CSV table of C-alpha atoms in Angstrom, one decimal:
chain,number,residue,atom,x,y,z
J,1,MET,CA,0.2,11.8,-25.7
J,2,ALA,CA,2.7,9.4,-24.3
J,3,VAL,CA,5.1,7.3,-26.3
J,4,CYS,CA,6.1,5.1,-23.4
J,5,ILE,CA,4.5,4.3,-20.1
J,6,ALA,CA,6.2,2.2,-17.4
J,7,VAL,CA,5.4,1.0,-13.9
J,8,ILE,CA,8.4,0.0,-11.7
J,9,ALA,CA,8.2,-1.9,-8.5
J,10,LYS,CA,9.7,-0.7,-5.2
J,11,GLU,CA,12.7,-2.9,-5.7
J,12,ASN,CA,13.2,-1.3,-9.1
J,13,TYR,CA,12.3,-4.0,-11.5
J,14,PRO,CA,9.6,-3.4,-14.1
J,15,LEU,CA,6.1,-4.4,-13.4
J,16,TYR,CA,4.7,-3.1,-16.7
J,17,ILE,CA,6.2,-1.3,-19.7
J,18,ARG,CA,4.6,-0.4,-22.9
J,19,SER,CA,5.8,1.8,-25.7
J,20,VAL,CA,4.6,2.7,-29.2
J,21,PRO,CA,5.3,-0.3,-31.4
J,22,THR,CA,6.6,1.6,-34.3
J,23,GLN,CA,9.8,2.7,-32.6
J,24,ASN,CA,12.8,1.1,-31.1
J,25,GLU,CA,11.5,-0.5,-27.9
J,26,LEU,CA,14.9,-1.1,-26.3
J,27,LYS,CA,15.6,2.6,-26.4
J,28,PHE,CA,12.6,3.2,-24.2
J,29,HIS,CA,13.7,0.6,-21.8
J,30,TYR,CA,17.0,2.4,-21.4
J,31,THR,CA,15.3,5.8,-21.1
J,32,VAL,CA,13.1,4.5,-18.3
J,33,HIS,CA,16.0,2.7,-16.6
J,34,THR,CA,18.1,5.9,-16.7
J,35,SER,CA,15.2,7.9,-15.2
J,36,LEU,CA,15.2,5.8,-12.0
J,37,ASP,CA,18.4,7.5,-10.8
J,38,VAL,CA,16.7,10.9,-11.0
J,39,VAL,CA,13.6,9.5,-9.2
J,40,GLU,CA,15.9,8.2,-6.4
J,41,GLU,CA,17.6,11.5,-6.1
J,42,LYS,CA,14.2,13.4,-6.0
J,43,ILE,CA,12.8,11.2,-3.2
J,44,SER,CA,15.9,11.2,-1.1
J,45,ALA,CA,15.8,15.0,-1.2
J,46,VAL,CA,12.5,14.9,0.6
J,47,GLY,CA,12.7,15.2,4.3
J,48,LYS,CA,15.7,17.5,4.0
J,49,ALA,CA,14.3,21.0,4.1
J,50,MET,CA,12.0,20.5,1.1
J,51,ALA,CA,8.6,20.8,2.7
J,52,ASP,CA,6.8,21.5,-0.5
J,53,GLN,CA,8.4,18.6,-2.3
J,54,ARG,CA,6.1,16.0,-0.7
J,55,GLU,CA,3.8,15.6,-3.6
J,56,LEU,CA,3.6,12.2,-5.3
J,57,TYR,CA,4.1,13.8,-8.7
J,58,LEU,CA,7.7,14.5,-9.3
J,59,GLY,CA,7.4,16.6,-12.4
J,60,LEU,CA,9.8,16.6,-15.3
J,61,LEU,CA,12.7,14.3,-14.5
J,62,TYR,CA,14.9,15.2,-17.5
J,63,PRO,CA,14.5,16.2,-21.1
J,64,THR,CA,16.4,14.6,-23.9
J,65,GLU,CA,16.7,15.8,-27.4
J,66,ASP,CA,13.6,13.9,-28.6
J,67,TYR,CA,11.7,13.1,-25.4
J,68,LYS,CA,10.6,14.4,-22.0
J,69,VAL,CA,10.5,12.1,-19.1
J,70,TYR,CA,8.0,12.6,-16.3
J,71,GLY,CA,7.9,10.7,-13.0
J,72,TYR,CA,5.5,9.9,-10.1
J,73,VAL,CA,6.1,7.8,-7.0
J,74,THR,CA,3.4,6.3,-4.9
J,75,ASN,CA,3.6,6.1,-1.1
J,76,SER,CA,4.4,2.4,-1.6
J,77,LYS,CA,7.5,3.5,-3.6
J,78,VAL,CA,6.1,2.2,-6.9
J,79,LYS,CA,7.3,4.4,-9.7
J,80,PHE,CA,5.3,5.5,-12.8
J,81,VAL,CA,7.3,6.9,-15.7
J,82,ILE,CA,5.7,8.6,-18.7
J,83,VAL,CA,7.8,9.5,-21.8
J,84,VAL,CA,6.4,12.0,-24.2
J,85,ASP,CA,7.6,13.4,-27.5
J,86,SER,CA,9.4,16.7,-27.1
J,87,SER,CA,7.8,18.0,-30.3
J,88,ASN,CA,4.4,17.7,-28.6
J,89,THR,CA,4.3,21.2,-27.0
J,90,SER,CA,0.6,21.2,-26.5
J,91,LEU,CA,0.8,18.9,-23.5
J,92,ARG,CA,0.5,20.9,-20.3
J,93,ASP,CA,1.8,20.0,-16.9
J,94,ASN,CA,-1.8,19.6,-15.7
J,95,GLU,CA,-2.5,17.0,-18.3
J,96,ILE,CA,0.5,15.0,-17.4
J,97,ARG,CA,-0.6,15.2,-13.8
J,98,SER,CA,-4.1,13.9,-14.6
J,99,MET,CA,-2.5,11.1,-16.7
J,100,PHE,CA,-0.5,10.0,-13.6
J,101,ARG,CA,-3.6,10.2,-11.5
J,102,LYS,CA,-5.5,8.0,-13.8
J,103,LEU,CA,-2.6,5.6,-13.9
J,104,HIS,CA,-2.4,5.5,-10.1
J,105,ASN,CA,-6.2,4.9,-9.7
J,106,SER,CA,-6.0,2.0,-12.1
J,107,PHE,CA,-2.9,0.6,-10.4
J,108,THR,CA,-4.7,0.7,-7.1
J,109,ASP,CA,-7.5,-1.3,-8.6
J,110,VAL,CA,-5.0,-3.9,-9.8
J,111,MET,CA,-3.4,-4.0,-6.3
J,112,CYS,CA,-6.8,-4.6,-4.7
J,113,ASN,CA,-7.6,-7.4,-7.0
J,114,PRO,CA,-7.4,-10.6,-5.0
J,115,PHE,CA,-6.2,-12.6,-7.9
J,116,TYR,CA,-3.1,-10.3,-8.3
J,117,ASN,CA,0.0,-11.1,-6.4
J,118,PRO,CA,1.8,-7.9,-5.3
J,119,GLY,CA,5.2,-7.9,-7.1
J,120,ASP,CA,4.0,-9.8,-10.2
J,121,PRO,CA,4.0,-8.2,-13.7
J,122,ILE,CA,0.7,-6.5,-14.4
J,123,GLN,CA,-1.5,-8.3,-16.8
J,124,SER,CA,-4.8,-6.7,-16.1
J,125,LYS,CA,-6.9,-5.9,-19.2
J,126,ALA,CA,-8.5,-2.9,-17.5
J,127,PHE,CA,-5.0,-1.4,-16.8
J,128,ASP,CA,-4.0,-2.1,-20.3
J,129,GLY,CA,-7.0,-0.3,-21.6
J,130,ILE,CA,-6.2,2.8,-19.5
J,131,VAL,CA,-2.7,2.8,-20.7
J,132,SER,CA,-3.8,2.4,-24.3
J,133,GLY,CA,-6.0,5.5,-24.0
J,134,MET,CA,-3.0,7.5,-23.0
J,135,MET,CA,-0.6,6.3,-25.7
J,136,VAL,CA,0.0,8.0,-29.0
J,137,GLN,CA,-2.4,6.4,-31.5
J,138,PRO,CA,-0.5,5.0,-34.4
J,139,SER,CA,-1.4,6.9,-37.5
V,1,MET,CA,-24.1,2.2,10.2
V,2,ALA,CA,-24.6,-1.1,8.6
V,3,ASP,CA,-21.2,-1.4,6.9
V,4,GLU,CA,-19.5,-1.6,10.3
V,5,ALA,CA,-21.6,-4.7,11.2
V,6,LEU,CA,-20.8,-6.3,7.8
V,7,PHE,CA,-17.1,-6.3,8.4
V,8,GLN,CA,-17.5,-7.6,11.9
V,9,PHE,CA,-19.8,-10.4,10.8
V,10,LEU,CA,-17.5,-11.3,7.9
V,11,HIS,CA,-14.5,-11.3,10.2
V,12,ASN,CA,-16.3,-13.6,12.7
V,13,GLU,CA,-17.2,-16.0,9.9
V,14,VAL,CA,-13.7,-16.1,8.5
V,15,ILE,CA,-12.4,-17.1,11.9
V,16,GLN,CA,-15.2,-19.7,12.3
V,17,TYR,CA,-14.5,-21.1,8.8
V,18,ILE,CA,-10.8,-21.4,9.4
V,19,TYR,CA,-11.2,-23.1,12.7
V,20,LYS,CA,-13.9,-25.4,11.5
V,21,SER,CA,-12.1,-26.5,8.3
V,22,ALA,CA,-9.0,-27.2,10.2
V,23,GLU,CA,-10.7,-29.3,12.8
V,24,GLY,CA,-10.6,-32.6,10.8
V,25,GLY,CA,-6.8,-32.8,10.2
V,26,GLU,CA,-4.6,-30.7,12.4
V,27,THR,CA,-6.1,-28.8,15.3
V,28,GLU,CA,-2.9,-26.9,15.6
V,29,ASN,CA,-3.8,-23.4,16.9
V,30,GLY,CA,-0.6,-21.7,15.6
V,31,ARG,CA,-1.3,-22.7,12.0
V,32,ASN,CA,-4.8,-21.1,12.0
V,33,ILE,CA,-3.4,-18.0,13.5
V,34,THR,CA,-0.8,-17.8,10.8
V,35,LYS,CA,-3.5,-18.3,8.1
V,36,LEU,CA,-5.5,-15.4,9.5
V,37,GLU,CA,-2.4,-13.3,9.8
V,38,ASN,CA,-1.5,-13.9,6.2
V,39,MET,CA,-5.0,-13.0,5.0
V,40,GLY,CA,-4.7,-9.7,6.9
V,41,PHE,CA,-1.3,-9.1,5.3
V,42,ARG,CA,-2.7,-9.2,1.8
V,43,VAL,CA,-5.7,-7.1,2.7
V,44,GLY,CA,-3.4,-4.6,4.4
V,45,GLN,CA,-1.3,-4.3,1.3
V,46,GLY,CA,-4.3,-3.5,-0.8
V,47,LEU,CA,-5.9,-1.2,1.6
V,48,ILE,CA,-2.9,1.0,2.2
V,49,GLU,CA,-2.5,1.4,-1.5
V,50,ARG,CA,-6.0,2.9,-1.7
V,51,PHE,CA,-5.8,4.9,1.5
V,52,THR,CA,-2.5,6.6,0.7
V,53,LYS,CA,-3.5,7.5,-2.8
V,54,ASP,CA,-4.2,11.1,-2.1
V,55,THR,CA,-1.9,11.7,0.9
V,56,ALA,CA,1.4,13.5,0.7
V,57,ARG,CA,4.6,11.5,0.9
V,58,PHE,CA,5.5,10.4,4.4
V,59,LYS,CA,8.4,12.2,6.1
V,60,ASP,CA,9.6,9.3,8.3
V,61,GLU,CA,8.6,6.2,10.2
V,62,LEU,CA,6.7,8.1,12.9
V,63,ASP,CA,4.7,9.9,10.3
V,64,ILE,CA,3.7,6.5,8.9
V,65,MET,CA,2.7,5.2,12.3
V,66,LYS,CA,0.6,8.3,12.9
V,67,PHE,CA,-1.2,7.7,9.7
V,68,ILE,CA,-1.9,4.1,10.8
V,69,CYS,CA,-3.2,5.2,14.1
V,70,LYS,CA,-5.4,8.0,12.8
V,71,ASP,CA,-6.6,7.6,9.2
V,72,PHE,CA,-6.1,3.9,8.8
V,73,TRP,CA,-7.7,2.9,12.1
V,74,THR,CA,-10.6,5.3,11.5
V,75,CYS,CA,-11.3,3.8,8.1
V,76,VAL,CA,-11.2,0.2,9.3
V,77,PHE,CA,-12.4,0.4,12.9
V,78,LYS,CA,-14.3,3.7,13.0
V,79,LYS,CA,-12.2,5.1,15.8
V,80,GLN,CA,-8.6,6.2,16.4
V,81,ILE,CA,-5.9,4.5,18.4
V,82,ASP,CA,-6.2,5.8,21.9
V,83,ASN,CA,-2.5,5.9,22.7
V,84,LEU,CA,0.7,5.6,20.6
V,85,ARG,CA,4.0,5.1,22.4
V,86,THR,CA,7.4,4.6,21.1
V,87,ASN,CA,11.0,4.3,22.4
V,88,HIS,CA,12.3,5.9,19.2
V,89,GLN,CA,14.3,2.8,18.4
V,90,GLY,CA,11.8,1.0,16.3
V,91,ILE,CA,9.3,-0.2,18.8
V,92,TYR,CA,5.8,1.2,18.8
V,93,VAL,CA,2.9,0.3,21.1
V,94,LEU,CA,-0.6,1.1,19.8
V,95,GLN,CA,-3.2,0.9,22.5
V,96,ASP,CA,-6.9,0.7,21.7
V,97,ASN,CA,-9.1,0.9,24.8
V,98,LYS,CA,-12.2,-0.4,23.0
V,99,PHE,CA,-11.1,-2.6,20.1
V,100,ARG,CA,-14.0,-3.1,17.9
V,101,LEU,CA,-13.4,-6.7,17.0
V,102,LEU,CA,-13.4,-7.6,20.7
V,103,SER,CA,-16.2,-5.3,21.8
V,104,GLN,CA,-18.9,-7.9,21.1
V,105,LEU,CA,-17.2,-10.4,23.4
V,106,SER,CA,-18.0,-10.6,27.1
V,107,ALA,CA,-15.7,-8.2,29.0
V,108,GLY,CA,-14.9,-10.8,31.7
V,109,LYS,CA,-12.2,-13.4,31.8
V,110,GLN,CA,-14.4,-16.0,30.2
V,111,TYR,CA,-13.3,-15.6,26.6
V,112,LEU,CA,-9.8,-14.4,27.2
V,113,GLU,CA,-8.2,-17.5,25.7
V,114,HIS,CA,-10.2,-16.9,22.5
V,115,ALA,CA,-8.9,-13.4,22.1
V,116,PRO,CA,-5.8,-14.2,20.0
V,117,LYS,CA,-7.8,-15.5,17.0
V,118,TYR,CA,-9.7,-12.2,16.9
V,119,LEU,CA,-6.5,-10.2,16.8
V,120,ALA,CA,-4.5,-12.2,14.3
V,121,PHE,CA,-6.2,-10.7,11.2
V,122,THR,CA,-5.5,-7.1,12.5
V,123,CYS,CA,-1.9,-7.9,13.2
V,124,GLY,CA,-1.5,-9.0,9.6
V,125,LEU,CA,-3.4,-5.9,8.5
V,126,VAL,CA,-0.9,-3.6,10.2
V,127,ARG,CA,2.1,-5.7,9.1
V,128,GLY,CA,0.9,-5.7,5.5
V,129,SER,CA,0.3,-2.0,5.4
V,130,LEU,CA,3.7,-1.2,6.8
V,131,SER,CA,5.4,-3.6,4.5
V,132,ASN,CA,3.8,-2.0,1.5
V,133,LEU,CA,5.0,1.3,2.7
V,134,GLY,CA,8.5,-0.1,2.8
V,135,VAL,CA,8.8,-0.8,6.6
V,136,LYS,CA,9.5,-4.4,7.6
V,137,SER,CA,8.0,-5.2,10.9
V,138,ILE,CA,6.8,-7.8,13.4
V,139,VAL,CA,3.4,-7.1,14.9
V,140,THR,CA,2.1,-8.8,18.1
V,141,ALA,CA,-1.0,-8.2,20.1
V,142,GLU,CA,-1.8,-8.6,23.8
V,143,VAL,CA,-4.9,-8.4,25.8
V,144,SER,CA,-5.2,-8.1,29.6
V,145,VAL,CA,-8.7,-6.7,30.1
V,146,MET,CA,-11.2,-7.6,27.4
V,147,PRO,CA,-12.1,-4.8,25.0
V,148,ALA,CA,-8.8,-3.1,25.4
V,149,CYS,CA,-5.8,-4.4,23.6
V,150,LYS,CA,-2.2,-3.4,22.7
V,151,PHE,CA,-0.4,-3.9,19.4
V,152,GLN,CA,3.3,-4.0,19.6
V,153,VAL,CA,5.1,-3.1,16.3
V,154,MET,CA,8.7,-4.0,16.1
V,155,ILE,CA,10.4,-2.5,13.1
V,156,GLN,CA,13.0,-4.7,11.5
V,157,LYS,CA,16.1,-2.6,10.7
V,158,LEU,CA,18.0,-3.7,7.6
């Protein structure tokens, strides 16, 4: 399960970021921030020759010693980033995919909420709940 | 289908409401149009987020416009745009020969002056959708013969 989940707006500022409370929060902010460059690179590669690269799910962005960072970009250029622990080898690509899918569905619900202003930080409880379900449970 | 009628009735009521509530103070036509347009904008932003949830990433601007003409129009108006033309320099003309929100109005010249308020919401809808997909634009509509109408989309280059 994830140790950090972030949603980043199309202008590259964070809409939502949540990490496991036990660890250094700032480190995750850096990790997510760094991943944006890779995301940018991956989307700009689309359109040039890569016909099969048009999926919303971007796959593994980059691995670090302790973490793996996965990315997803919606058609409205909103980015989702999920950071998982490298030691967690049981997590398959398909599971990550379905996590992103769930996240996207929930984000869509937030966007369609008339009380939400597009571009504002996400404060929805329903969204919070979905994210909590995907985070590592503190033991 | 009943759900088509619901949207149409709601849309008519929204227009009625906006025009009635403005009657007391300012009867400025432009302000009401802007209000309707802004409503459409927000709705468009939300709708496009939902519609594009399962589609592949768009290749370019034309790809986006095609999506608007086909899938988006079918979802909202139960038909596709009849004709899409472009000069390949950021201007697109979307022609609908039987625009659903105008189809209940008399086809003659009688209500021609009322047409703009029935198009404002849709202009906003298109502009909102495009803006959420990262394309800044200006959308205008024009009607010459009643149920047919043309939407002109001008893409704002950065």
